[in-house]
Coordinates of C-alpha atoms in Angstrom, one line a residue:
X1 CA -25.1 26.5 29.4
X2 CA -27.6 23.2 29.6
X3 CA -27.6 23.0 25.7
X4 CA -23.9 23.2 25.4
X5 CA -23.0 20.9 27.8
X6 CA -26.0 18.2 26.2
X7 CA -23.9 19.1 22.3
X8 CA -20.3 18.6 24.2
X9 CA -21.9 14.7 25.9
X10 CA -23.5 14.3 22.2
X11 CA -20.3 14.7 20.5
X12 CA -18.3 12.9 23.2
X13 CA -20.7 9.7 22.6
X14 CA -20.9 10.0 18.6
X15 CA -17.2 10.4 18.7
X16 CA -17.2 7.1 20.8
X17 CA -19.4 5.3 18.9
X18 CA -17.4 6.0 15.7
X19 CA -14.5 4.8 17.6
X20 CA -15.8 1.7 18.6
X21 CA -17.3 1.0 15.2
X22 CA -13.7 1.6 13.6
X23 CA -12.4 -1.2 16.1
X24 CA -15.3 -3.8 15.3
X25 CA -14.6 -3.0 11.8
X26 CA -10.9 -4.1 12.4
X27 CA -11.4 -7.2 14.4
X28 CA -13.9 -8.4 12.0
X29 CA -13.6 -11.8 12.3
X30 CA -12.8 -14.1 8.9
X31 CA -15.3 -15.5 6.2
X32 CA -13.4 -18.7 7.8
X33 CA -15.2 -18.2 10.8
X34 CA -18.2 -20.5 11.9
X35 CA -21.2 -19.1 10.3
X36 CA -23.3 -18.8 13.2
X37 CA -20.5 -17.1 15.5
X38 CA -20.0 -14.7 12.5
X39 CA -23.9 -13.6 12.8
X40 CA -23.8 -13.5 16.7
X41 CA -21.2 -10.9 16.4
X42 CA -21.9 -8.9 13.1
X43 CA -25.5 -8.8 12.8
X44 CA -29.2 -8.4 14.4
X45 CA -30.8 -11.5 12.6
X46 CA -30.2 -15.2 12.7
X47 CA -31.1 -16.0 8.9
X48 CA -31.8 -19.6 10.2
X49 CA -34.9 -18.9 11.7
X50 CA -36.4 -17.7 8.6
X51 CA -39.1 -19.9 7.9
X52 CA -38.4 -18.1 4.4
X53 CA -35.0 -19.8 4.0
X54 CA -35.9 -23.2 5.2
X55 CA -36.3 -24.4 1.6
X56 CA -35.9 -26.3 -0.1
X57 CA -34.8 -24.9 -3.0
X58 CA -34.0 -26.2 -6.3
X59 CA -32.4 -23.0 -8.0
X60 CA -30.6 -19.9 -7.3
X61 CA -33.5 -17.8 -8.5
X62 CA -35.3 -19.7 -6.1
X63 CA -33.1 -18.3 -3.4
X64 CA -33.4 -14.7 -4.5
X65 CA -37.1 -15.2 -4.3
X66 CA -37.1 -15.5 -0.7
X67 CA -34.4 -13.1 -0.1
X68 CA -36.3 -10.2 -1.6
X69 CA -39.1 -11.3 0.5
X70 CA -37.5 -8.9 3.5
X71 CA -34.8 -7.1 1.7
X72 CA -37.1 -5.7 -0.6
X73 CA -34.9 -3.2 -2.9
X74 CA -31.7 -5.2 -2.6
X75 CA -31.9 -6.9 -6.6
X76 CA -33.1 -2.9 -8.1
X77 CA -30.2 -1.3 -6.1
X78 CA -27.9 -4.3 -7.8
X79 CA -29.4 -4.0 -11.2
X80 CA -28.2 0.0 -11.1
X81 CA -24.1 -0.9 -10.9
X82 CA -21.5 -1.7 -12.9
X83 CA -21.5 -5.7 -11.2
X84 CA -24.8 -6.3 -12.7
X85 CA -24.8 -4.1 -16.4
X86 CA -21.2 -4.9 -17.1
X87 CA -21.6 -1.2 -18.6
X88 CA -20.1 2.0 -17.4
X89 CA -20.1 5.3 -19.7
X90 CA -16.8 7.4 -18.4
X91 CA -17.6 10.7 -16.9
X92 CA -14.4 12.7 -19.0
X93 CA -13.7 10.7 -22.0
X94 CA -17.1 9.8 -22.8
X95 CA -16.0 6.3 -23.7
X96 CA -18.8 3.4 -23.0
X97 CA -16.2 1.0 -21.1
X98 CA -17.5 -2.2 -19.3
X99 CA -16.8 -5.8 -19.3
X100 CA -19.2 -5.6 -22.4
X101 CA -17.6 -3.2 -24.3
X102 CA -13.6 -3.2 -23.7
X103 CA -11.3 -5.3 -25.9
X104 CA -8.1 -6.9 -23.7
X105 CA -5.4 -9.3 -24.3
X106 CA -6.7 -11.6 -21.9
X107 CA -9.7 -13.8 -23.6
X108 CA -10.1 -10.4 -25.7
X109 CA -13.8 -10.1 -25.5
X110 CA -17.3 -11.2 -23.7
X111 CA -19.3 -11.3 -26.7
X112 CA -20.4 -14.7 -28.1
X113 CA -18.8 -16.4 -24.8
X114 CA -21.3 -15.3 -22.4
X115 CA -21.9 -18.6 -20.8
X116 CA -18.5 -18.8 -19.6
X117 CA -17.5 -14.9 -18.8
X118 CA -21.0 -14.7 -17.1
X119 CA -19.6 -17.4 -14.6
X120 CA -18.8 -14.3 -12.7
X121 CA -21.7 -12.1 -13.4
X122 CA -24.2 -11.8 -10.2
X123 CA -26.9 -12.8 -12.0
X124 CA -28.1 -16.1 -13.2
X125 CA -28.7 -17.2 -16.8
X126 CA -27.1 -14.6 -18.6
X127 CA -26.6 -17.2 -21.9
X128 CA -26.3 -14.3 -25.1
X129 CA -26.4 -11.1 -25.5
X130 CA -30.1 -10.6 -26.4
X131 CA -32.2 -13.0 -24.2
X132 CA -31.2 -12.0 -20.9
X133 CA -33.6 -10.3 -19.0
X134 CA -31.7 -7.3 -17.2
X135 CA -35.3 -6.3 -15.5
X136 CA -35.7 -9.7 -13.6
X137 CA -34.9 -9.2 -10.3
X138 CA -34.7 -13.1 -9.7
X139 CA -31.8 -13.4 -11.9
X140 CA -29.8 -11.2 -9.0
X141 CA -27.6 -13.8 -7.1
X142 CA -27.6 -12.7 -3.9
X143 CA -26.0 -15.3 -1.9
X144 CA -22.8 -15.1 -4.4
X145 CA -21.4 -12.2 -2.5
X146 CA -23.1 -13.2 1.0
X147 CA -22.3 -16.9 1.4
X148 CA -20.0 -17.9 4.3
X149 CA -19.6 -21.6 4.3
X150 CA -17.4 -21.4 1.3
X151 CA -19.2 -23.9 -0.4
X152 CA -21.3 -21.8 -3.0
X153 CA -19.5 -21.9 -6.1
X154 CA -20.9 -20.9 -9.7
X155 CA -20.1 -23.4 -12.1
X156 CA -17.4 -22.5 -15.0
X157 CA -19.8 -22.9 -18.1
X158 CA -23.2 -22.8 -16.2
X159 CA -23.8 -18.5 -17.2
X160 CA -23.9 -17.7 -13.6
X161 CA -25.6 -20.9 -11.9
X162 CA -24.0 -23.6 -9.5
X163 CA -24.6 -26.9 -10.5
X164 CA -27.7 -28.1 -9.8
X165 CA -27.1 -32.3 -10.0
X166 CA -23.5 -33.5 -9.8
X167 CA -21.3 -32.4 -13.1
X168 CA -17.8 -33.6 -14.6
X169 CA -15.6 -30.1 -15.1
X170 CA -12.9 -29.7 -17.2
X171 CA -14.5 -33.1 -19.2
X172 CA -12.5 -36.1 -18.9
X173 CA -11.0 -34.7 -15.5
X174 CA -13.0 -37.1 -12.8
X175 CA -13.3 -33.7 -11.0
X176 CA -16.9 -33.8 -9.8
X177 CA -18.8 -30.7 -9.0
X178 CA -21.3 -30.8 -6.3
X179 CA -24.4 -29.3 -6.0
X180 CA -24.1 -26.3 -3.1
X181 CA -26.8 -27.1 -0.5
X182 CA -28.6 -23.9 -1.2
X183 CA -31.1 -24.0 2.0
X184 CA -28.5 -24.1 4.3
X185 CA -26.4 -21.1 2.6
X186 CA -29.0 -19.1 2.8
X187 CA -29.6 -19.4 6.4
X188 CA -26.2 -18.6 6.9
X189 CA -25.6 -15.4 4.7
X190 CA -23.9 -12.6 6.1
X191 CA -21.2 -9.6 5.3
X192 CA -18.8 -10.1 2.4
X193 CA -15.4 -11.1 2.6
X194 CA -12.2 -11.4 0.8
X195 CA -13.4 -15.3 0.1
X196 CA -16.7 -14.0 -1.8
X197 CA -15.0 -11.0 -3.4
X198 CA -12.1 -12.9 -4.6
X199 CA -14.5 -15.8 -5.8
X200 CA -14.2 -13.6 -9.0
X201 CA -11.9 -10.9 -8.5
X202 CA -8.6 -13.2 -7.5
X203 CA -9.8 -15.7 -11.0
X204 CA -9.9 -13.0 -13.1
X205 CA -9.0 -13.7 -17.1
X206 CA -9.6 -17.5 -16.3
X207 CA -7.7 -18.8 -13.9
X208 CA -5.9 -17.6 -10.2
X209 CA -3.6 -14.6 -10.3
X210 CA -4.2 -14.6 -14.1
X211 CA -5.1 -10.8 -14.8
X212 CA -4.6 -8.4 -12.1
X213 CA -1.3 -9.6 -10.5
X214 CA -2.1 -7.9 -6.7
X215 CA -4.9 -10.3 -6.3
X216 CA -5.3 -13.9 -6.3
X217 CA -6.1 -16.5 -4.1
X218 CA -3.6 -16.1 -1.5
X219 CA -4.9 -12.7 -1.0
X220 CA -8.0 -14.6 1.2
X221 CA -6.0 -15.6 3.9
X222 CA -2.6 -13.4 3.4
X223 CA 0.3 -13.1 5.7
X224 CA 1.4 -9.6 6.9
X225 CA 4.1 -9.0 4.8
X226 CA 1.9 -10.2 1.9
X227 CA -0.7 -7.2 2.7
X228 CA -0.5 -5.3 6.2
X229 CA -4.2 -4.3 5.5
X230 CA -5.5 -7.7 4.7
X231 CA -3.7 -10.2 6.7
X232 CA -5.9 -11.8 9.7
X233 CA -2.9 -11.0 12.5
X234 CA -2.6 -7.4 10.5
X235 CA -5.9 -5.4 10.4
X236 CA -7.8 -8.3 9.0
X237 CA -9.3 -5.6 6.7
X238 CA -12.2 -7.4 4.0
X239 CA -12.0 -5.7 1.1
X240 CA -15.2 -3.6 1.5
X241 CA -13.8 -1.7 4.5
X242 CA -11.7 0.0 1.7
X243 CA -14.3 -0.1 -1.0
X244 CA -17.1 1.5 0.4
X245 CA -20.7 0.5 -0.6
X246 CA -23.8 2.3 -0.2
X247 CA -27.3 0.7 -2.0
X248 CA -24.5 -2.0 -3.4
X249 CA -22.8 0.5 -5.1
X250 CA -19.1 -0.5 -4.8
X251 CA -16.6 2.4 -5.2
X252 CA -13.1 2.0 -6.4
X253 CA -13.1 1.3 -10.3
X254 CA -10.2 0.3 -12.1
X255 CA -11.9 2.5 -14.8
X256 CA -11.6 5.8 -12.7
X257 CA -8.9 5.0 -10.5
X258 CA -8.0 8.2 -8.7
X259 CA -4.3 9.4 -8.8
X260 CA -4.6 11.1 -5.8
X261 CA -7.3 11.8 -3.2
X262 CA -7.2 15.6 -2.4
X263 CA -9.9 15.0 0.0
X264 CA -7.6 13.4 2.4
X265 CA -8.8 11.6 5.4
X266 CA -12.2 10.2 5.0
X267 CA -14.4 11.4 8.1
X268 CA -18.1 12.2 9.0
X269 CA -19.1 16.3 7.2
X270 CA -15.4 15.5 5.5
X271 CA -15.7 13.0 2.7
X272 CA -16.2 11.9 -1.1
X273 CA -18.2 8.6 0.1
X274 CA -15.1 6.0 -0.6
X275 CA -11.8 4.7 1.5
X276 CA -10.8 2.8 -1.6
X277 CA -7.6 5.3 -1.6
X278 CA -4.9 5.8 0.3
X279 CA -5.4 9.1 1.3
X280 CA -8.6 8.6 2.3
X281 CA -7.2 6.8 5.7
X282 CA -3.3 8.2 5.8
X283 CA -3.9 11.6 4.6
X284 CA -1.5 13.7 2.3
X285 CA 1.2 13.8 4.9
X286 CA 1.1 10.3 5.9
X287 CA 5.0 10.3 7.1
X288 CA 6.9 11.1 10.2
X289 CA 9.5 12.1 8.4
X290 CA 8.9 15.4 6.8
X291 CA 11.6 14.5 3.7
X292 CA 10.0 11.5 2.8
X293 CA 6.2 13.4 2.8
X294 CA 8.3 16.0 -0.2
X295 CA 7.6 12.6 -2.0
X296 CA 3.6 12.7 -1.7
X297 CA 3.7 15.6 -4.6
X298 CA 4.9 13.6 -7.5
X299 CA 5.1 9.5 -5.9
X300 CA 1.8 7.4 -5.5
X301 CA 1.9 5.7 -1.9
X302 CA 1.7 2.2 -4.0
X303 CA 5.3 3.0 -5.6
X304 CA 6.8 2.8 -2.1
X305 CA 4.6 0.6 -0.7
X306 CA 4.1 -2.5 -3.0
X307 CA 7.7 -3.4 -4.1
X308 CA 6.0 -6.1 -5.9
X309 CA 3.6 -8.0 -7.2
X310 CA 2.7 -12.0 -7.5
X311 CA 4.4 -12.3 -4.3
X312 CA 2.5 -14.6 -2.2
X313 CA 3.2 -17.7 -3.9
X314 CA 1.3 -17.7 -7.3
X315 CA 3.0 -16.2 -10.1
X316 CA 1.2 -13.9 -12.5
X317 CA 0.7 -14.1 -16.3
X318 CA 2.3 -12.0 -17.8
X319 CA 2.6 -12.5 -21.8
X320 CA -0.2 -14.4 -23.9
X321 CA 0.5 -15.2 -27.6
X322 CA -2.5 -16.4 -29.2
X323 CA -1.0 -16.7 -32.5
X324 CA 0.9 -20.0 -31.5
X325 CA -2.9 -21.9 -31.0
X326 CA -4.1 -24.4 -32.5
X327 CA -0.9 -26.9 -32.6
X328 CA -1.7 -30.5 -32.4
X329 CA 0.7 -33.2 -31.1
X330 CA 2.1 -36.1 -33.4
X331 CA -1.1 -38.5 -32.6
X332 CA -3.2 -35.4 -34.1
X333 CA -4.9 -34.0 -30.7
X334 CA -5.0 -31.0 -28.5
X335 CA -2.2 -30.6 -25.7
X336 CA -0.4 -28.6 -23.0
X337 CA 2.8 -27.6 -22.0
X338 CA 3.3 -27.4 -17.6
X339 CA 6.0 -25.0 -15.7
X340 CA 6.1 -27.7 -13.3
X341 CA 3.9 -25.1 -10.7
X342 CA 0.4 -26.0 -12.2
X343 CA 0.4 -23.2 -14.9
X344 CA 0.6 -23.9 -18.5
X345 CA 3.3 -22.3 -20.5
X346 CA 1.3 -23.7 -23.7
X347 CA -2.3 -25.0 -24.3
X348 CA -3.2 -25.7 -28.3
X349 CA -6.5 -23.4 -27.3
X350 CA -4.4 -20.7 -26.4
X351 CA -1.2 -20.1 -27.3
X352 CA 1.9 -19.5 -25.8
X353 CA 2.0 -18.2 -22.0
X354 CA 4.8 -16.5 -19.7
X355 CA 4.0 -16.7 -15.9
X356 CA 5.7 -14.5 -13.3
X357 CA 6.5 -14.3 -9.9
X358 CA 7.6 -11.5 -7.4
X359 CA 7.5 -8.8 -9.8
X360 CA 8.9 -5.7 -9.9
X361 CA 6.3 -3.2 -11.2
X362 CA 6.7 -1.0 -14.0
X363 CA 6.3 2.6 -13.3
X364 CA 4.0 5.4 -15.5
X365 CA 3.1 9.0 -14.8
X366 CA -0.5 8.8 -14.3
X367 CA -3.4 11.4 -13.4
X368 CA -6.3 9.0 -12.7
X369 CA -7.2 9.1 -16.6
X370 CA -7.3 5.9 -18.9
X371 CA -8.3 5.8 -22.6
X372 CA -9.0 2.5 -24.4
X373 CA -8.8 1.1 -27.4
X374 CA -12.2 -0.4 -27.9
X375 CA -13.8 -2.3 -30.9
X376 CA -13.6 -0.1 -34.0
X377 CA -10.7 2.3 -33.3
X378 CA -7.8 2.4 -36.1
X379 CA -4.5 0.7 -34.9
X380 CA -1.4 0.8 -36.2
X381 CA -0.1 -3.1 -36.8
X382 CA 3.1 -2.0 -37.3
X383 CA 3.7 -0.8 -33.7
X384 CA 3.0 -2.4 -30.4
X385 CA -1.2 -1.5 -29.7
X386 CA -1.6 -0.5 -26.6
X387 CA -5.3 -1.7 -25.4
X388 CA -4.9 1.3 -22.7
X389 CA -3.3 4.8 -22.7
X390 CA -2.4 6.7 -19.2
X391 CA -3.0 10.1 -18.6
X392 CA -0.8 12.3 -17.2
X393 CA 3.1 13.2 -17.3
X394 CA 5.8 15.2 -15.2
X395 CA 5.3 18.8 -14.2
X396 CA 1.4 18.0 -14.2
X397 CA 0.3 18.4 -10.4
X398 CA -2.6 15.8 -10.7
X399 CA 0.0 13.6 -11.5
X400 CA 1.9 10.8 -9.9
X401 CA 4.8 8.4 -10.4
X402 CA 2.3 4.8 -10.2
X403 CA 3.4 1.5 -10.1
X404 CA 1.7 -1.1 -12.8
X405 CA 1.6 -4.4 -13.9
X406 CA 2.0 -4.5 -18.1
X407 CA 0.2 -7.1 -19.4
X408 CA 1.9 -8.1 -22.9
X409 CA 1.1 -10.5 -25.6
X410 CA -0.6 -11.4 -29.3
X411 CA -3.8 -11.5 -30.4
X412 CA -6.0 -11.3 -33.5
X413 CA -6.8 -8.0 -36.0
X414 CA -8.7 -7.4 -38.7
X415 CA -6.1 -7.1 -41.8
X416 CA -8.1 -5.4 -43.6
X417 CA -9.6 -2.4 -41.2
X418 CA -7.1 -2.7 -38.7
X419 CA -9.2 -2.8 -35.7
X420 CA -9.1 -5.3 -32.9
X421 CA -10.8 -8.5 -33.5
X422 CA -13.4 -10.3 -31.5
X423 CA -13.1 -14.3 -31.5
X424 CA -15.9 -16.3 -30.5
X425 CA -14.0 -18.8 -28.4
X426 CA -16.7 -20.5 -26.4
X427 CA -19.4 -23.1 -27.3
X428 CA -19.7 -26.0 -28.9
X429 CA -20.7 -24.5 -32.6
X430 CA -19.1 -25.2 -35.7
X431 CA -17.7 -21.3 -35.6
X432 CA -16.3 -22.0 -32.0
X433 CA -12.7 -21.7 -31.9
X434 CA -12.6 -24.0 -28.9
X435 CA -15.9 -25.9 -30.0
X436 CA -16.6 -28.1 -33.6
X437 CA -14.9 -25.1 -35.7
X438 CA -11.5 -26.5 -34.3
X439 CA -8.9 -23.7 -34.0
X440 CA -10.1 -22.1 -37.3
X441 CA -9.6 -18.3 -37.0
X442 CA -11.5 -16.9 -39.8
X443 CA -14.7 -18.2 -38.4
X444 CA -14.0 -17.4 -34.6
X445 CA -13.9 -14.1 -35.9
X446 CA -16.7 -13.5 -38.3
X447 CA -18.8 -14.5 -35.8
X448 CA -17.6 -12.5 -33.0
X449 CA -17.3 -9.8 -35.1
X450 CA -20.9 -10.0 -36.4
X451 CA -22.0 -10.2 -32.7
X452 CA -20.5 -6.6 -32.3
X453 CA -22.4 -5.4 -35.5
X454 CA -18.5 -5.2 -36.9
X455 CA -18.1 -6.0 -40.5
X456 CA -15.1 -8.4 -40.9
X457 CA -12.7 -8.1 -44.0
X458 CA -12.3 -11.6 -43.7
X459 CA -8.6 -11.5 -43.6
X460 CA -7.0 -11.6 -40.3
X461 CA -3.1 -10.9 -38.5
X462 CA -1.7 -11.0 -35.1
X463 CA -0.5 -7.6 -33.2
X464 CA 1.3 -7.6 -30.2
X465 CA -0.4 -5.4 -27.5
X466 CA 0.2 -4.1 -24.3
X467 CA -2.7 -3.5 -21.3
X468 CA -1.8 -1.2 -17.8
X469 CA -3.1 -2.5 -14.8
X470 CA -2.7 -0.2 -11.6
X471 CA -1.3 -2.0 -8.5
X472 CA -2.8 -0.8 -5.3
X473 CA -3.3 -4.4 -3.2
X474 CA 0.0 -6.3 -1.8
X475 CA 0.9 -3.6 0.3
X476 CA 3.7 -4.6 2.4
X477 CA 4.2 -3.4 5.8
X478 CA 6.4 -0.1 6.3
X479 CA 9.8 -1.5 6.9
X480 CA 9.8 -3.5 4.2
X481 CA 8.7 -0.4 1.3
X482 CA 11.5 1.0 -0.9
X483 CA 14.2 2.4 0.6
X484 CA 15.9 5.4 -1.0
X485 CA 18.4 4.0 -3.1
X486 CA 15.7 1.8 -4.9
X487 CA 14.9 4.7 -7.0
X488 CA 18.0 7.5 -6.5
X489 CA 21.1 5.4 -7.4
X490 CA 22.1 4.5 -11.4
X491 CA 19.7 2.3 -13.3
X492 CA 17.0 2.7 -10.2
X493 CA 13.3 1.5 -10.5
X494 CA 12.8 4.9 -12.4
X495 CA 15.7 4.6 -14.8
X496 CA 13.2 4.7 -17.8
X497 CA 10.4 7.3 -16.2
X498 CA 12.3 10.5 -18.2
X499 CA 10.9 14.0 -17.9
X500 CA 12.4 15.3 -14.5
X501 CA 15.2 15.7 -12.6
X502 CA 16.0 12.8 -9.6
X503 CA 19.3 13.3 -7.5
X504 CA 22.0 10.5 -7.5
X505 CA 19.8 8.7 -10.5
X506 CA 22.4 9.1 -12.8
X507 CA 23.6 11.7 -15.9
X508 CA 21.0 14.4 -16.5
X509 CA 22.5 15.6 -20.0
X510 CA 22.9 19.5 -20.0
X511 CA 21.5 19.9 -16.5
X512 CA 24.4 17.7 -15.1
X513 CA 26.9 19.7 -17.5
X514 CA 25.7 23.1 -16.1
X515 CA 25.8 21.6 -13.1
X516 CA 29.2 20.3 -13.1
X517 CA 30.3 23.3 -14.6
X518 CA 29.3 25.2 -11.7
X519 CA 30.6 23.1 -9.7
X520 CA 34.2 23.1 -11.6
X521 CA 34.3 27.2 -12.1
X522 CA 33.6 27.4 -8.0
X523 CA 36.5 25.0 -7.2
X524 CA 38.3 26.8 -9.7
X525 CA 38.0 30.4 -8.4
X526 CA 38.8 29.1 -5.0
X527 CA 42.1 27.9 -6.0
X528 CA 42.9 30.8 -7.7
X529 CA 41.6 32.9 -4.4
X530 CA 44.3 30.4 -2.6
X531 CA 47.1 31.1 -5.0
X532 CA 46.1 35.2 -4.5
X533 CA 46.5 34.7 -0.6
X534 CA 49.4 32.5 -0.5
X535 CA 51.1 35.2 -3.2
X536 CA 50.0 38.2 -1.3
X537 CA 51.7 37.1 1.7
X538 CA 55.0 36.0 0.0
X539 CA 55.4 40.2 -1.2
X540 CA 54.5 41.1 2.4
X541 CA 57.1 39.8 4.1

């Protein structure tokens, strides 16, 4: 009876302390917060009074010295993800997918541009693709994803460094970059946020709200009905409460995405290690309302839930022609073209551009599967390419009616293999499409191609492509999600998504002549049935 009762207290007090944890977790207070309140309330050690840390330090690497000083297996547990390799061999399709390996119709390709792609790396001096040292557990930037004075900034062109001694960037801008004072960030490092996340994440494909369209910059400090999840006077989630990290492994990969967590509700003897789903906290019957929960089978919680995207107040690209660049005004130099909002609709480095706001998403069956087209694959440049291809499709139970962003636009092939080309953009080289080779394609792309170990034709064409991105962030708050007639009314949201049947979304060919049919012989027989009665009676009397 003594042991029982002691298990019963136990579980009482874990059950508590899960609670309680659960509640810290959604009070958490903002990267905005002052530094030193932040590590009062979220941590056991004051990082200034780490003789280790007093600096002063001239380089990052510097930093990461005296970091690994106490957290002794932080850089190898870095060095084994995706965030530091850029690498990522896919469990089913057996494709070798990574930042280093996809093609996309972004900036197309890392190879040859390292110095300015690795901006975003968490590493320091990652300059080619042969002298880096992957093993160097210096060249791990820790303070990149652990700063929170905001003022830690990698610089654009510097392969992963700040600056180190006040720079000029873009040149001829009189924008001056400042050396971070490194000393005192690392005396004041602490958990990530959306700020240190989004540092990369929200400035993906070079520039804010540029790639991913459900993140960008106003995703730091949103509003509620930006994201319920996010917002400070919402639950003020950061984004590793949903993506999960354990030895710095971060789950949730846009490589993997899961089309639907079977697992359900992510608790303690009950999970698959990751909340970055919406299953994992909501369950599979997440609704009061046992009608709309039918939904859960064949509809993503996103395709309710985010109505759109690029809805905070930056728009979203959304087509880049690269075939257009290289134009020169009349006095013979580069230019740009403004929308009047701070994004160009045309820069001679880069073509043409189409920005977007408050987009409605388009919608794909999807079971969790992507295939790409990577460098070497047969396309056919008569057709659009598609850079990614969805798995999945109606009566298929692992799959579900998702909502995406498609990224459209133009950008080089070989003529003469039809594969993708790889331009080298970056660098001031002769070959450099941006550098001393001025906007001459044929050498952009021998190069890049010959960094791949490609053989180029030497003749070269534009195709127009077209790259899926799956919306999951932006959620807005449950009285503002889809209402029914968004989808079940003529020329709905799913007007184009073919394959099944949807009540009130329109003419269903034979289906809705059987039906009708039905529908005309039952009305008829009644009637006649009427006729019989009223006749009958008429003889009776």
């Amino acid at each position: 009876m003594l042991t029982r009762r002691l298990a019963l207290m136990l579980a009482v007090l874990a059950w508590s302390s899960t609670a309680a944890v659960a509640e810290e977790v959604a009070q958490a207070p903002s990267a905005t917060t002052a530094p030193s309140a932040q590590a009062t309330a979220t941590t056991t050690a004051d990082h200034s009074k780490f003789k280790e840390l007093a600096g002063p330090f001239a380089t990052g690497p510097e930093v990461t010295k005296a970091c690994l000083q106490c957290h002794t297996e932080a850089a190898h547990q870095i060095q084994q993800t995706t965030h530091w390799t850029w690498a990522f061999r896919h469990p089913t399709t057996g494709q070798e997918l990574g930042k280093r390996n996809v093609v996309n119709n972004f900036c197309v390709a890392t190879a040859t541009n390292w110095p300015r792609c690795t901006s975003c790396h968490v590493g320091y001096g990652w300059k080619d693709d042969t002298g880096f040292d992957f093993a160097a557990q210096q060249n791990v930037d820790c303070v990149v994803c652990h700063d929170t004075t905001g003022t830690y900034k990698k610089f654009p062109t510097g392969a992963g460094h700040p600056t180190y001694e006040p720079k000029e960037f873009p040149p001829g801008s009189g924008k001056v970059w400042q050396p971070p004072d490194l000393a005192k960030i690392a005396q004041t490092v602490g958990p990530t946020s959306r700020q240190t996340c989004g540092a990369c994440h929200f400035y993906g494909g070079g520039g804010d709200a540029v790639k991913h369209g459900d993140l960008d910059s106003t995703m730091a400090m949103p509003s509620r009905a930006l994201d319920v999840h996010m917002a400070p006077d919402g639950l003020n989630f950061q984004c590793s409460t949903c993506h999960t990290t354990g030895s710095h492994q971060v789950t949730g990969s846009r490589y993997v995405t899961k089309a639907v967590d079977r697992v359900g509700i992510d608790v303690p003897g009950h999970t698959d290690d990751t909340r970055a789903t919406c299953e994992s906290c909501h369950g599979m019957v997440p609704h009061e309302d046992a009608k709309v929960n039918d939904h859960t089978d064949v509809v993503a919680c996103p395709t309710c839930h985010v109505p759109e995207f690029a809805r905070g107040g930056k728009k979203t690209k959304m087509w880049w022609d690269w075939s257009t660049a290289g134009k020169l005004n009349d006095a013979g130099k580069p230019f740009t073209v403004g929308d009047g909002a701070g994004n160009h609709t045309y820069d001679s480095a880069k073509g043409d551009f189409v920005w977007e706001a408050n987009v409605v998403p388009e919608y794909r069956w999807f079971d969790g599967e992507i295939r790409y087209t990577l460098l070497g694959d047969t396309i056919d440049p008569t057709g659009v390419v598609p850079i990614n291809t969805l798995g999945g499709g109606p009566g298929d139970p692992d799959s579900r009616i998702w909502p995406f962003k498609i990224m459209r636009g133009r950008q080089p092939y070989d003529a003469g293999t039809n594969i993708l080309a790889v331009p080298h953009l970056f660098g001031k080289d002769e070959n450099a499409f941006w550098g001393a080779g001025r906007y001459d394609w044929n050498k952009a792309i021998a190069v890049g191609m010959q960094a791949r170990d490609v053989t180029y034709s030497g003749s070269y064409g534009f195709v127009e492509t077209e790259y899926a991105w799956p919306i999951t962030h932006m959620v807005a708050p449950k009285d503002e999600a889809l209402a029914c007639e968004s989808c079940h009314s003529e020329n709905g949201r799913l007007a184009t998504l073919g394959g099944f049947y949807m009540p009130g979304a329109g003419h269903h060919g034979w289906l809705g002549t059987v039906g009708w049919s039905f529908a005309g012989l039952t009305l008829l027989g009644i009637l006649v049935h009427a006729l019989l009665r009223v006749l009958g009676a008429r003889r009776q009397r």
